[in-house]
Coordinates of C-alpha atoms in Angstrom, one line a residue:
Chain A
M1 CA -20.6 -166.9 -23.8
K2 CA -19.9 -165.6 -20.3
M3 CA -16.6 -163.6 -20.1
P4 CA -14.2 -164.8 -17.4
S5 CA -13.7 -162.3 -14.5
K6 CA -10.4 -160.5 -14.0
Q7 CA -9.5 -162.9 -11.2
E8 CA -10.4 -165.9 -13.3
A9 CA -8.3 -164.7 -16.2
L10 CA -5.4 -164.0 -13.9
Y11 CA -5.4 -167.5 -12.5
R12 CA -5.9 -169.1 -15.9
T13 CA -2.8 -167.3 -17.1
M14 CA -0.9 -168.4 -14.0
H15 CA -1.7 -172.1 -14.8
N16 CA -1.0 -171.8 -18.4
A17 CA 2.1 -169.7 -18.5
N18 CA 3.9 -170.3 -15.2
P19 CA 5.3 -173.9 -15.0
P20 CA 6.2 -173.7 -11.3
Y21 CA 2.7 -172.6 -10.5
R22 CA 1.4 -175.6 -12.5
E23 CA 3.7 -178.1 -11.0
I24 CA 4.1 -177.2 -7.4
N25 CA 1.3 -177.8 -4.9
Q26 CA 2.2 -176.4 -1.5
G27 CA -0.6 -178.5 0.1
I28 CA 1.2 -181.8 -0.6
R29 CA 4.0 -181.0 1.8
G30 CA 1.6 -179.5 4.4
L31 CA -0.9 -182.3 4.2
R32 CA 1.6 -184.9 5.2
H33 CA 1.7 -183.3 8.6
W34 CA -2.0 -183.8 9.1
L35 CA -2.8 -187.0 7.3
L36 CA -2.3 -189.1 10.4
Q37 CA -4.9 -187.0 12.3
L38 CA -7.7 -187.4 9.7
K39 CA -10.5 -189.9 10.1
E40 CA -9.9 -193.0 8.1
A41 CA -11.1 -193.1 4.5
P42 CA -13.7 -192.8 3.1
A43 CA -14.2 -189.6 5.0
S44 CA -15.2 -186.6 2.8
I45 CA -12.9 -183.8 2.2
L46 CA -13.4 -180.5 0.4
D47 CA -10.2 -178.8 -1.0
V48 CA -10.9 -175.1 -1.2
G49 CA -8.6 -173.6 -3.9
C50 CA -7.3 -177.0 -5.1
G51 CA -5.1 -175.4 -7.8
N52 CA -3.5 -178.1 -10.0
G53 CA -5.4 -180.7 -8.0
K54 CA -2.5 -182.7 -6.7
V55 CA -3.8 -182.8 -3.1
C56 CA -7.2 -184.0 -4.4
K57 CA -5.5 -186.7 -6.3
L58 CA -3.4 -187.8 -3.4
L59 CA -6.3 -187.9 -1.1
S60 CA -8.6 -189.7 -3.5
D61 CA -5.9 -192.3 -4.1
M62 CA -5.9 -193.0 -0.4
G63 CA -9.6 -193.7 -0.6
Y64 CA -11.0 -190.4 0.6
C65 CA -14.1 -188.9 -1.0
V66 CA -12.8 -185.6 -2.4
V67 CA -14.2 -182.5 -3.9
G68 CA -11.8 -179.9 -5.3
L69 CA -13.0 -176.3 -5.8
D70 CA -11.2 -173.5 -7.5
I71 CA -11.8 -170.4 -9.7
V72 CA -10.3 -172.2 -12.7
P73 CA -9.7 -176.0 -13.3
G74 CA -6.1 -177.1 -13.0
P75 CA -4.2 -178.4 -16.1
Y76 CA -4.3 -182.1 -15.2
D77 CA -6.9 -184.8 -15.4
R78 CA -9.4 -184.9 -12.5
K79 CA -9.9 -188.6 -12.2
G80 CA -10.9 -189.8 -8.8
Y81 CA -12.3 -186.6 -7.5
K82 CA -15.0 -184.1 -8.4
F83 CA -14.1 -180.6 -9.4
V84 CA -16.4 -177.6 -8.8
K85 CA -15.6 -174.2 -10.4
H86 CA -16.4 -171.4 -8.0
D87 CA -15.1 -167.9 -7.2
L88 CA -14.8 -167.4 -3.5
Q89 CA -15.3 -163.7 -3.9
L90 CA -18.6 -164.0 -5.7
G91 CA -20.5 -166.1 -3.2
F92 CA -20.7 -168.9 -0.6
L93 CA -19.4 -172.4 -1.1
P94 CA -22.1 -174.2 -3.0
F95 CA -22.5 -176.9 -0.4
K96 CA -24.9 -177.5 2.5
D97 CA -23.9 -177.0 6.1
D98 CA -21.8 -179.9 7.5
E99 CA -21.6 -181.6 4.0
F100 CA -18.0 -182.6 4.5
D101 CA -15.9 -184.1 7.3
Y102 CA -13.0 -181.8 6.7
C103 CA -12.2 -178.7 4.7
V104 CA -8.6 -178.2 3.5
S105 CA -7.2 -175.1 2.0
F106 CA -3.5 -174.5 1.2
D107 CA -2.2 -171.1 0.2
V108 CA -5.7 -169.7 -0.7
L109 CA -7.0 -167.3 2.0
E110 CA -4.2 -164.7 1.3
H111 CA -5.4 -164.5 -2.3
L112 CA -8.7 -163.0 -1.1
P113 CA -9.3 -159.3 -0.4
Q114 CA -9.2 -158.7 3.4
K115 CA -12.9 -158.0 3.8
W116 CA -13.8 -161.5 2.4
V117 CA -11.3 -163.5 4.4
G118 CA -13.4 -163.8 7.5
Q119 CA -16.4 -164.8 5.4
A120 CA -14.4 -167.5 3.7
I121 CA -13.2 -169.0 7.0
Y122 CA -16.7 -169.0 8.3
D123 CA -17.9 -170.7 5.2
M124 CA -15.3 -173.4 5.4
L125 CA -16.3 -174.1 9.0
R126 CA -19.9 -174.1 7.9
V127 CA -19.5 -176.9 5.4
S128 CA -17.2 -179.1 7.6
T129 CA -18.1 -181.1 10.7
D130 CA -14.7 -182.1 12.0
G131 CA -12.7 -179.0 11.2
I132 CA -10.4 -177.2 8.8
I133 CA -6.8 -177.7 7.9
G134 CA -4.6 -175.4 5.8
K135 CA -1.8 -172.9 5.3
V136 CA -1.6 -169.2 4.6
A137 CA 1.3 -167.3 3.2
C138 CA 2.2 -164.2 5.2
F139 CA 4.2 -162.5 2.5
G140 CA 3.5 -160.6 -0.7
R141 CA 4.1 -161.8 -4.2
G142 CA 5.7 -158.9 -6.0
K143 CA 3.9 -157.3 -8.9
T144 CA 1.5 -160.2 -9.7
E145 CA -1.1 -159.0 -7.2
L146 CA -1.8 -162.5 -6.1
H147 CA -1.6 -162.1 -2.4
L148 CA -4.3 -159.5 -1.6
T149 CA -4.2 -160.0 2.2
V150 CA -0.6 -159.9 3.5
K151 CA -0.7 -160.1 7.3
P152 CA 1.6 -161.5 10.0
P153 CA 0.8 -164.9 11.5
E154 CA -0.5 -163.3 14.7
W155 CA -3.2 -161.5 12.7
W156 CA -4.4 -164.8 11.2
K157 CA -4.4 -166.5 14.5
E158 CA -6.5 -163.8 16.0
L159 CA -8.9 -164.0 13.2
F160 CA -9.3 -167.8 13.4
S161 CA -9.8 -167.6 17.2
R162 CA -12.4 -164.9 16.7
I163 CA -14.4 -166.9 14.2
S164 CA -14.1 -170.4 15.5
D165 CA -15.0 -171.9 18.9
K166 CA -13.0 -174.9 18.2
E167 CA -9.4 -175.1 19.5
M168 CA -6.9 -174.5 16.7
E169 CA -3.3 -175.5 16.4
Y170 CA -0.7 -173.3 14.6
K171 CA 2.8 -173.6 13.4
V172 CA 4.8 -170.9 11.8
A173 CA 7.2 -172.0 9.1
C174 CA 9.9 -169.9 7.4
S175 CA 10.6 -170.1 3.7
P176 CA 13.0 -167.9 1.6
A177 CA 10.0 -165.9 0.6
G178 CA 8.8 -165.3 4.1
K179 CA 6.7 -166.8 6.9
T180 CA 3.8 -169.1 6.4
L181 CA 1.2 -170.2 9.0
L182 CA 0.0 -173.8 9.2
F183 CA -3.3 -174.1 10.9
N184 CA -5.7 -177.0 11.8
T185 CA -8.6 -177.6 14.1
K186 CA -7.2 -179.5 17.1
T187 CA -8.1 -183.2 17.1
E188 CA -8.4 -185.7 19.8
E189 CA -5.5 -187.7 18.5
G190 CA -2.9 -185.2 19.5
E191 CA -0.8 -182.3 18.3
L192 CA 0.8 -181.6 15.0
K193 CA 3.6 -183.9 14.0
Chain B
M1 CA -38.3 -181.8 24.8
K2 CA -40.3 -178.9 26.2
I3 CA -39.7 -175.8 24.2
A4 CA -40.8 -172.3 24.9
I5 CA -40.7 -169.8 22.0
L6 CA -40.7 -166.3 23.4
T7 CA -42.1 -164.0 20.7
L8 CA -41.3 -160.3 20.8
T9 CA -43.9 -158.6 18.7
G10 CA -47.4 -159.5 17.6
Q11 CA -47.0 -158.1 14.2
R12 CA -44.5 -160.3 12.5
D13 CA -42.6 -162.4 15.0
K14 CA -45.6 -164.1 16.4
Y15 CA -46.7 -165.3 13.0
I16 CA -43.3 -166.7 12.2
D17 CA -42.8 -168.2 15.6
N18 CA -46.1 -170.1 15.2
L19 CA -44.8 -171.5 11.9
L20 CA -41.6 -172.5 13.7
A21 CA -43.6 -174.1 16.5
E22 CA -45.6 -176.1 13.9
Q23 CA -42.4 -177.4 12.4
L24 CA -40.9 -178.3 15.7
R25 CA -44.0 -180.2 16.7
K26 CA -43.4 -182.4 13.7
Y27 CA -40.3 -183.7 15.5
G28 CA -42.4 -184.6 18.5
H29 CA -41.4 -181.7 20.7
E30 CA -43.9 -180.0 23.1
V31 CA -43.8 -176.4 22.0
N32 CA -45.5 -173.3 23.4
V33 CA -45.4 -169.8 21.9
R34 CA -45.5 -167.1 24.6
N35 CA -45.4 -163.3 24.6
Y36 CA -41.9 -162.1 25.6
I37 CA -42.8 -158.7 27.0
Y38 CA -45.6 -159.9 29.3
A39 CA -44.9 -163.5 30.0
A40 CA -41.2 -164.4 29.6
R41 CA -40.3 -164.8 33.2
E42 CA -43.6 -166.5 34.1
T43 CA -43.2 -168.9 31.3
V44 CA -39.8 -170.0 32.5
C45 CA -40.8 -170.3 36.2
Y46 CA -44.2 -172.0 35.7
E47 CA -43.7 -174.1 32.6
K48 CA -40.1 -175.0 33.2
P49 CA -39.0 -175.5 29.6
D50 CA -35.9 -177.4 28.6
V51 CA -35.2 -175.1 25.7
V52 CA -36.0 -171.4 25.3
I53 CA -36.1 -169.8 21.9
H54 CA -35.3 -166.2 22.5
P55 CA -35.1 -163.0 20.4
M56 CA -31.7 -161.3 19.8
P57 CA -30.5 -160.4 23.3
G58 CA -30.0 -156.6 23.0
G59 CA -30.5 -154.6 26.2
E60 CA -30.1 -155.4 29.9
Y61 CA -33.5 -157.0 30.4
K62 CA -32.9 -159.7 27.7
Y63 CA -29.3 -160.1 28.6
D64 CA -30.2 -160.7 32.3
F65 CA -33.0 -163.1 31.2
I66 CA -30.8 -165.4 29.2
K67 CA -28.1 -165.3 31.8
K68 CA -30.5 -166.6 34.5
C69 CA -32.0 -169.2 32.2
K70 CA -28.6 -170.6 31.4
Q71 CA -27.6 -170.8 35.0
W72 CA -30.7 -172.9 35.6
G73 CA -29.7 -175.3 32.9
I74 CA -32.0 -174.2 30.1
Q75 CA -30.7 -174.4 26.6
I76 CA -30.9 -171.0 24.9
I77 CA -31.5 -170.7 21.2
V78 CA -31.6 -167.2 19.7
R79 CA -33.7 -166.5 16.7
R80 CA -32.9 -163.2 15.0
G81 CA -36.0 -161.3 14.2
E82 CA -34.1 -159.1 11.7
A83 CA -31.9 -160.0 8.8
G84 CA -29.0 -157.9 9.9
M85 CA -26.9 -156.5 7.0
G86 CA -24.8 -157.5 4.0
R87 CA -21.0 -157.1 4.3
E88 CA -20.7 -154.2 1.8
Q89 CA -23.2 -152.2 3.7
F90 CA -22.1 -153.3 7.1
E91 CA -18.5 -152.2 6.6
K92 CA -19.7 -148.6 5.8
L93 CA -21.6 -148.3 9.2
D94 CA -20.2 -146.5 12.2
E95 CA -19.3 -148.4 15.3
N96 CA -22.6 -147.5 17.0
R97 CA -24.7 -148.9 14.3
K98 CA -22.6 -152.0 14.1
S99 CA -22.9 -152.6 17.8
I100 CA -26.7 -152.3 17.7
I101 CA -26.8 -154.9 15.0
L102 CA -24.3 -157.3 16.5
G103 CA -25.3 -156.7 20.1
N104 CA -23.6 -154.5 22.7
W105 CA -23.1 -157.3 25.2
D106 CA -21.2 -160.6 24.7
Y107 CA -24.1 -163.0 24.9
S108 CA -22.1 -166.0 23.7
P109 CA -21.6 -167.6 27.1
Y110 CA -25.3 -167.9 27.6
V111 CA -26.5 -168.9 24.1
D112 CA -26.2 -172.4 22.7
L113 CA -27.3 -171.8 19.1
E114 CA -28.1 -168.7 17.1
L115 CA -30.4 -168.9 14.1
T116 CA -29.9 -166.2 11.5
W117 CA -31.3 -165.3 8.1
G118 CA -28.6 -165.0 5.4
R119 CA -25.1 -166.5 5.3
E120 CA -23.3 -163.2 4.7
F121 CA -24.5 -161.7 8.0
T122 CA -23.8 -165.0 9.7
G123 CA -20.2 -164.7 8.6
I124 CA -20.1 -161.1 10.0
I125 CA -21.4 -162.3 13.4
A126 CA -18.7 -165.0 13.5
E127 CA -16.0 -162.6 12.5
Q128 CA -17.0 -159.4 14.3
G129 CA -19.9 -160.3 16.6
H130 CA -20.1 -162.5 19.7
M131 CA -20.9 -166.0 18.5
P132 CA -18.4 -168.5 17.0
A133 CA -19.1 -170.0 13.6
E134 CA -19.9 -173.4 15.0
K135 CA -22.9 -172.0 17.0
I136 CA -24.6 -170.1 14.3
R137 CA -26.9 -171.4 11.6
A138 CA -28.2 -169.5 8.6
C139 CA -31.8 -170.5 7.9
G140 CA -33.1 -168.1 5.2
A141 CA -35.6 -165.3 5.2
F142 CA -37.9 -166.0 8.1
A143 CA -40.1 -162.9 7.6
F144 CA -41.4 -164.2 4.2
D145 CA -42.4 -167.7 5.2
P146 CA -46.1 -166.7 5.7
Y147 CA -46.3 -165.7 2.0
F148 CA -45.7 -169.2 0.8
P149 CA -47.4 -171.0 -0.9
E150 CA -48.3 -168.0 -3.1
T151 CA -51.9 -167.1 -3.2
K152 CA -53.9 -164.9 -5.6
R153 CA -55.0 -161.6 -4.1
E154 CA -58.1 -159.7 -5.1
T155 CA -57.6 -156.0 -5.8
N156 CA -59.9 -153.5 -4.1
P157 CA -62.6 -151.5 -6.0
V158 CA -61.2 -148.3 -4.5
R159 CA -57.4 -147.7 -4.7
T160 CA -56.3 -148.5 -1.1
I161 CA -52.9 -147.2 0.1
L162 CA -51.2 -148.5 3.2
F163 CA -48.6 -146.3 4.9
A164 CA -46.4 -148.4 7.1
T165 CA -44.5 -146.2 9.5
G166 CA -40.9 -146.9 10.5
F167 CA -40.0 -144.2 13.1
S168 CA -39.6 -146.3 16.2
T169 CA -37.6 -143.8 18.2
C170 CA -39.9 -140.8 17.8
D171 CA -42.0 -141.5 20.9
C172 CA -39.1 -142.2 23.1
R173 CA -36.9 -139.7 25.0
S174 CA -34.4 -138.5 22.5
E175 CA -31.4 -139.2 24.7
Y176 CA -32.3 -142.9 25.2
C177 CA -34.2 -143.7 22.1
E178 CA -32.4 -146.6 20.6
L179 CA -32.4 -149.9 22.5
G180 CA -29.1 -151.7 22.5
I181 CA -27.0 -148.6 22.4
K182 CA -25.2 -147.5 25.5
D183 CA -26.7 -144.6 27.5
D184 CA -24.0 -142.0 26.8
S185 CA -23.9 -142.4 23.0
D186 CA -24.6 -139.3 20.8
Y187 CA -26.2 -141.8 18.4
H188 CA -29.5 -141.6 20.3
E189 CA -30.0 -137.9 19.4
E190 CA -28.9 -138.4 15.9
I191 CA -31.3 -141.3 15.1
Y192 CA -34.1 -139.5 16.9
A193 CA -33.7 -136.4 14.7
I194 CA -33.7 -138.5 11.5
H195 CA -36.9 -140.3 12.5
R196 CA -38.6 -137.1 13.8
K197 CA -38.0 -135.3 10.5
A198 CA -39.2 -138.2 8.4
R199 CA -42.4 -138.7 10.5
D200 CA -43.3 -135.0 10.2
A201 CA -42.9 -135.2 6.4
W202 CA -45.1 -138.3 6.4
I203 CA -47.9 -136.7 8.5
S204 CA -47.9 -133.6 6.3
A205 CA -47.9 -135.7 3.1
I206 CA -50.7 -138.0 4.3
K207 CA -52.8 -134.9 5.2
Q208 CA -52.3 -133.4 1.8
L209 CA -53.2 -136.7 0.0
V210 CA -56.4 -137.0 2.1
K211 CA -57.2 -133.5 1.2
W212 CA -56.9 -134.0 -2.5
F213 CA -57.7 -137.6 -3.0
G214 CA -59.8 -138.4 0.1
E215 CA -62.9 -139.0 -2.0
D216 CA -61.3 -141.3 -4.5
W217 CA -58.7 -143.3 -2.6
R218 CA -58.7 -145.2 0.7
F219 CA -55.9 -144.6 3.2
E220 CA -54.7 -147.0 5.9
L221 CA -51.8 -146.7 8.4
K222 CA -49.8 -149.4 10.2
V223 CA -47.8 -148.2 13.1
R224 CA -44.4 -149.8 13.7
P225 CA -43.9 -151.4 17.1
G226 CA -42.4 -148.9 19.5
E227 CA -44.4 -145.9 18.1
M228 CA -47.6 -144.6 19.7
E229 CA -50.8 -145.0 17.7
E230 CA -52.2 -141.9 19.4
E231 CA -49.6 -139.7 17.8
Y232 CA -51.1 -140.5 14.4
V233 CA -54.7 -140.8 15.4
E234 CA -54.6 -137.3 16.9
K235 CA -52.8 -135.6 13.9
L236 CA -54.3 -137.4 10.9
P237 CA -57.8 -136.9 9.5
S238 CA -60.3 -139.5 10.5
K239 CA -60.4 -140.9 7.0
V240 CA -57.1 -142.6 7.6
K241 CA -57.7 -146.0 9.2
V242 CA -55.1 -146.8 11.8
H243 CA -54.5 -150.5 12.3
P244 CA -53.9 -151.7 15.8
Q245 CA -50.2 -152.3 16.4
T246 CA -50.7 -156.0 17.1
S247 CA -52.2 -156.7 13.6
P248 CA -49.8 -158.9 11.6
S249 CA -48.4 -157.1 8.5
S250 CA -49.1 -160.1 6.4
E251 CA -52.8 -159.9 7.1
I252 CA -53.0 -156.1 6.6
L253 CA -51.1 -156.3 3.3
K254 CA -53.5 -158.8 1.8
N255 CA -56.2 -156.1 1.7
V256 CA -54.3 -153.1 0.2
D257 CA -53.2 -152.1 -3.3
I258 CA -50.2 -149.9 -2.8
L259 CA -47.6 -149.8 0.0
V260 CA -45.7 -146.7 1.2
H261 CA -42.8 -147.4 3.6
S262 CA -39.6 -145.8 4.7
G263 CA -37.1 -148.5 3.9
S264 CA -38.9 -151.5 5.4
T265 CA -38.7 -155.2 4.9
M266 CA -42.4 -154.8 4.0
A267 CA -41.2 -153.9 0.5
I268 CA -40.4 -157.5 0.0
E269 CA -43.6 -158.7 1.6
A270 CA -45.5 -156.4 -0.8
H271 CA -43.6 -157.8 -3.8
L272 CA -44.5 -161.4 -2.8
L273 CA -48.2 -160.3 -2.9
G274 CA -47.8 -158.4 -6.2
I275 CA -48.3 -155.0 -4.6
P276 CA -46.4 -151.9 -5.8
A277 CA -44.4 -150.2 -3.1
F278 CA -42.7 -146.9 -2.6
N279 CA -40.0 -145.8 -0.2
F280 CA -40.9 -142.3 1.0
C281 CA -38.3 -140.5 3.2
N282 CA -36.1 -143.4 3.7
V283 CA -34.7 -143.9 7.3
N284 CA -33.1 -147.3 6.8
P285 CA -29.3 -147.1 6.7
D286 CA -29.1 -150.3 4.6
L287 CA -28.8 -148.9 1.1
L288 CA -29.6 -152.2 -0.6
L289 CA -32.9 -152.7 1.1
S290 CA -33.7 -149.0 0.7
Q291 CA -33.4 -149.4 -3.1
A292 CA -35.8 -152.3 -3.4
S293 CA -38.7 -149.8 -4.0
P294 CA -38.5 -146.5 -5.9
M295 CA -37.2 -143.9 -3.5
L296 CA -39.3 -140.8 -3.2
E297 CA -38.3 -137.6 -1.3
S298 CA -41.0 -135.0 -1.8
Y299 CA -44.8 -134.9 -1.7
G300 CA -44.9 -134.2 -5.4
E301 CA -43.1 -137.3 -6.2
L302 CA -45.3 -139.3 -3.9
E303 CA -48.5 -138.0 -5.4
F304 CA -47.3 -138.6 -8.9
N305 CA -46.3 -142.2 -8.2
L306 CA -49.3 -143.2 -6.2
A307 CA -51.6 -141.9 -9.0
R308 CA -49.7 -143.9 -11.7
A309 CA -48.9 -147.1 -9.9
I310 CA -50.1 -150.2 -11.7
I311 CA -52.3 -152.1 -9.3
G312 CA -51.7 -155.8 -8.9
Q313 CA -48.2 -155.6 -10.2
S314 CA -45.0 -155.5 -8.1
N315 CA -42.6 -152.7 -9.0
I316 CA -39.6 -154.2 -7.1
N317 CA -36.2 -153.7 -8.5
E318 CA -35.5 -157.3 -9.6
S319 CA -31.7 -157.0 -9.4
V320 CA -31.9 -155.6 -5.9
Y321 CA -34.3 -158.4 -5.0
H322 CA -31.7 -160.9 -6.2
E323 CA -28.9 -159.1 -4.4
L324 CA -30.9 -159.0 -1.2
Q325 CA -31.3 -162.8 -1.2
E326 CA -27.6 -163.2 -2.0
H327 CA -26.3 -160.7 0.5
L328 CA -28.9 -160.1 3.2
Y329 CA -31.9 -162.3 3.6
G330 CA -30.8 -165.7 2.3
P331 CA -33.2 -167.7 0.2
I332 CA -36.8 -166.3 0.1
D333 CA -38.5 -169.7 -0.4
G334 CA -40.9 -170.2 2.5
K335 CA -38.6 -172.8 4.1
A336 CA -36.7 -170.8 6.7
C337 CA -38.8 -172.1 9.6
E338 CA -38.5 -175.7 8.3
R339 CA -34.7 -175.3 8.2
A340 CA -34.6 -173.7 11.6
A341 CA -36.6 -176.5 13.2
G342 CA -34.2 -179.0 11.6
F343 CA -31.2 -177.2 13.1
I344 CA -32.9 -177.0 16.5
H345 CA -33.9 -180.6 16.5
E346 CA -30.4 -181.7 15.4
Y347 CA -28.9 -179.7 18.2
I348 CA -31.2 -180.9 21.1
K349 CA -32.1 -184.4 20.0
D350 CA -29.3 -186.2 21.9
K351 CA -28.9 -183.7 24.7
H352 CA -29.5 -184.7 28.2
I353 CA -31.0 -181.5 29.7
E354 CA -31.4 -181.2 33.5
T355 CA -32.9 -178.0 34.7
E356 CA -33.3 -176.5 38.1
I357 CA -35.7 -173.6 37.8
P358 CA -37.2 -171.7 40.7
N359 CA -40.9 -171.2 41.0
V360 CA -40.5 -167.4 41.2
W361 CA -38.1 -165.2 39.3
P362 CA -35.4 -164.1 41.8
K363 CA -35.4 -160.5 42.9
T364 CA -31.9 -159.1 42.4
T365 CA -30.9 -155.5 42.0
N366 CA -28.2 -155.9 39.4
Y367 CA -29.2 -152.6 37.7
H368 CA -29.5 -150.3 40.7
D369 CA -26.9 -147.8 39.4
D370 CA -28.7 -144.6 40.3
K371 CA -29.2 -144.9 44.0
E372 CA -29.7 -141.2 44.5
T373 CA -32.9 -140.9 42.6
I374 CA -34.2 -144.5 42.4
H375 CA -35.0 -146.2 45.7
L376 CA -36.0 -149.6 46.8
E377 CA -37.9 -148.2 49.8
K378 CA -40.2 -145.2 49.6
Q379 CA -38.6 -141.8 50.5
D380 CA -39.9 -138.3 50.7
G381 CA -41.3 -137.0 47.4
D382 CA -41.2 -140.5 45.8
V383 CA -44.0 -142.3 44.1
R384 CA -44.3 -146.0 43.4
W385 CA -43.1 -147.2 40.0
L386 CA -44.2 -150.5 38.7
C387 CA -41.8 -152.1 36.1
A388 CA -43.6 -153.2 33.0
G389 CA -41.0 -155.9 32.4
C390 CA -40.5 -157.7 35.7
R391 CA -43.4 -156.1 37.6
N392 CA -41.2 -155.3 40.6
E393 CA -41.9 -152.1 42.5
Y394 CA -39.4 -149.3 43.2
Y395 CA -39.6 -145.7 44.1
A396 CA -38.6 -142.5 42.4
K397 CA -39.8 -138.9 41.5
P398 CA -43.1 -138.8 39.7
F399 CA -41.7 -137.7 36.3
G400 CA -38.8 -138.6 34.0
V401 CA -37.0 -141.7 33.0
T402 CA -36.0 -144.5 35.4
K403 CA -34.1 -147.7 34.9
C404 CA -35.7 -150.6 36.8
P405 CA -33.2 -151.7 39.5
Y406 CA -34.3 -155.3 39.1
C407 CA -34.2 -155.9 35.3
G408 CA -32.7 -152.8 33.7
L409 CA -35.8 -151.9 31.7
R410 CA -36.0 -148.2 31.2
I411 CA -39.4 -146.6 31.9
E412 CA -40.6 -143.1 31.1
M413 CA -43.2 -141.5 33.3
T414 CA -44.9 -138.6 31.4
E415 CA -47.4 -136.2 32.9
K416 CA -50.2 -138.0 31.2
V417 CA -49.2 -141.4 32.6
T418 CA -48.5 -140.0 36.1
Q419 CA -52.0 -138.4 36.3
G420 CA -53.5 -141.8 35.6
V421 CA -51.3 -143.5 38.1
L422 CA -51.8 -141.0 40.9
K423 CA -55.6 -140.9 40.5

C-alpha cells in the first residue's frame, strides 16, 4: 500500500482532529461575491483545494458541473460533484487545457512552497477558459507549517499580473489573523460586488 | 489560411516542421516550410503569408523580423525548438543562463501564440519569461515525433559508434559566442572555455580510439549546427566519417549501434531506437538530461564502456527518462505536432487576418551602433561586407567582427574568408 506523503498526512490530521478546519470553508463567504459574475449553470467549475467540499456542494446544488480537487478527501459526502485526489506539489492538474469554464481556489496557494506557486497559477489558468477566482491568506499560521508562502498582497498581485494577460481584480480584506487577498479575472459584467 | 513555417536547422527542426505542416494541412491550411536563415524575409515578402511559425526569437535579427511581420498584420506563432528546463534545474541557473533560455528581449508584443514542449517550462515562461499564460501552449516533446510509430532497427555487422558533438560556441569568437546573450556579458568567455576544453578532450579520445580499435569498429561523427565541420575533418583520422551538418539526426542514428554525446537530447532519440548512449565530457548545464546516459569523464572510462555496451539495447536511466517527461519534455508519445497543429488551428480558425506586406523587405539601419568602424558608404581602408542574413551591403575593415547595421546579425571575417572575398 502506498504511504501517504508528509503533506497528505498533515492535512488528513487537520481534517480529522481539528473541528474548525473541518467545518469552516473560507470559500463560501468569498464565493458569494463572485457568484453573480459567473456564467449561468451548467458551466463547469474546478475547485482547486476544495477542503471539506462545501463550495463544491453549494455550486453543484446551483446546477454547476463541479469537480473538487485536494490532497485528501474531505470528511463529508461528495454527492453532486466529482472528487479528484491530487497533490499540487507533485505534478500538474490532471486535466486538459481549457477543460473548465472557471477555476476557483480559496486559501490554497499560500499552502504551497514559494517556487511552486507560479506554476500552480499557470496551471489553473491553463485548465480554465473564462478565468480564475479565489483568495489567498497573507499571514502565517503559527507552528502548524500550513502557510508556506506568506507574502503581502502586493507580492501576489505582481505575481498574478506577471503570469496572466487577463485583467485581474483584487480586494484586500482584513481579518483578526491578518490580511487576505481576494482575486478574480475581470469579467464583462462588471466589478466585484 | 496561408501559413509559412520558418525552419531554423536542417538537422532536426526541418524534420519536425514537415510533420507539423502535414498536420496543419489536414485542417485545410496552405502550408509552406521554408529555410529561416536563407529565405525568411523573401518568404514573407513574396509569399505573403497570413501566419508565420517562427523559431524562438533570440537575437536582434529574429526580434527585428517578428516585429516587422507583426506590424504588417501577420500572426506570429513561435515554436520552441528546445525543451527549455525543469523548475528545479532552472532555479539553480545564473541570470545569464536564465535569460538565454527565456529570451533577452520582451517579444510578447509581437507574438500571438507560443508553442512549448513541457508544462513545467511553460509555467516558468509565464512566471519569469515574457509571455502570459494565456498565450502559451504546451504540446509535448516535438523532437521525438519522428521516432513514432516505433520501427525495428537492424544492427550493423561492425560495431558502429556515432560521436555527436555539442560544442556550438567553439568556432565563434570567444567574446561573442553565445547567441541571445548581451555583448558585454562575461558568460561568453565562460561557456567558450567549457566547450573548448570538452572538444579538445573529444578529439584526443576519438584519435586514440581509432588508433586502438580502427580495424574493428567504425566511427562516425555528427557536427552540431554552429560548429565547423572542417575543424574535425582536419584534426581527425580519415577513418572517421563526418556527416554533413544538414543530415537529420533521426536518419543518422538509424544506422549506428552506439551513441556518444555530451549531454544532448540525442540520448533520448537513441533510447527510442534501442541504442546504448554515453555522455562523455558533459557540457549541458541541465543536470537531469545529463544523467539520462551514463556520464563518462576520461578516455579510459569511454573505452571500457564502448567495448562492453550491449548492442540493440538502450541503457537509459529509466527513472531519469520518466522525470524528463514529467519535468522537461512533456509526453514523449509522437503526438506533439498533432497537438501543436490543433492549438494553431484553434487559434486562427475564426480570425480575420488582413495583411499589408511590402514586396521588398525595408532597409532600415536599426542596428548601426558602431558608426566609427562600420559604414554605410565606402571609406578609406574599407572593404564591402555582405550580410548573410539580410544580404544588405555595408563597409568596414577587412578583418574582425561586425554587426550588420540593417539586421543586427554578427559576422566574423577571418583571414581565410577575406582572402576568398578579395580575390
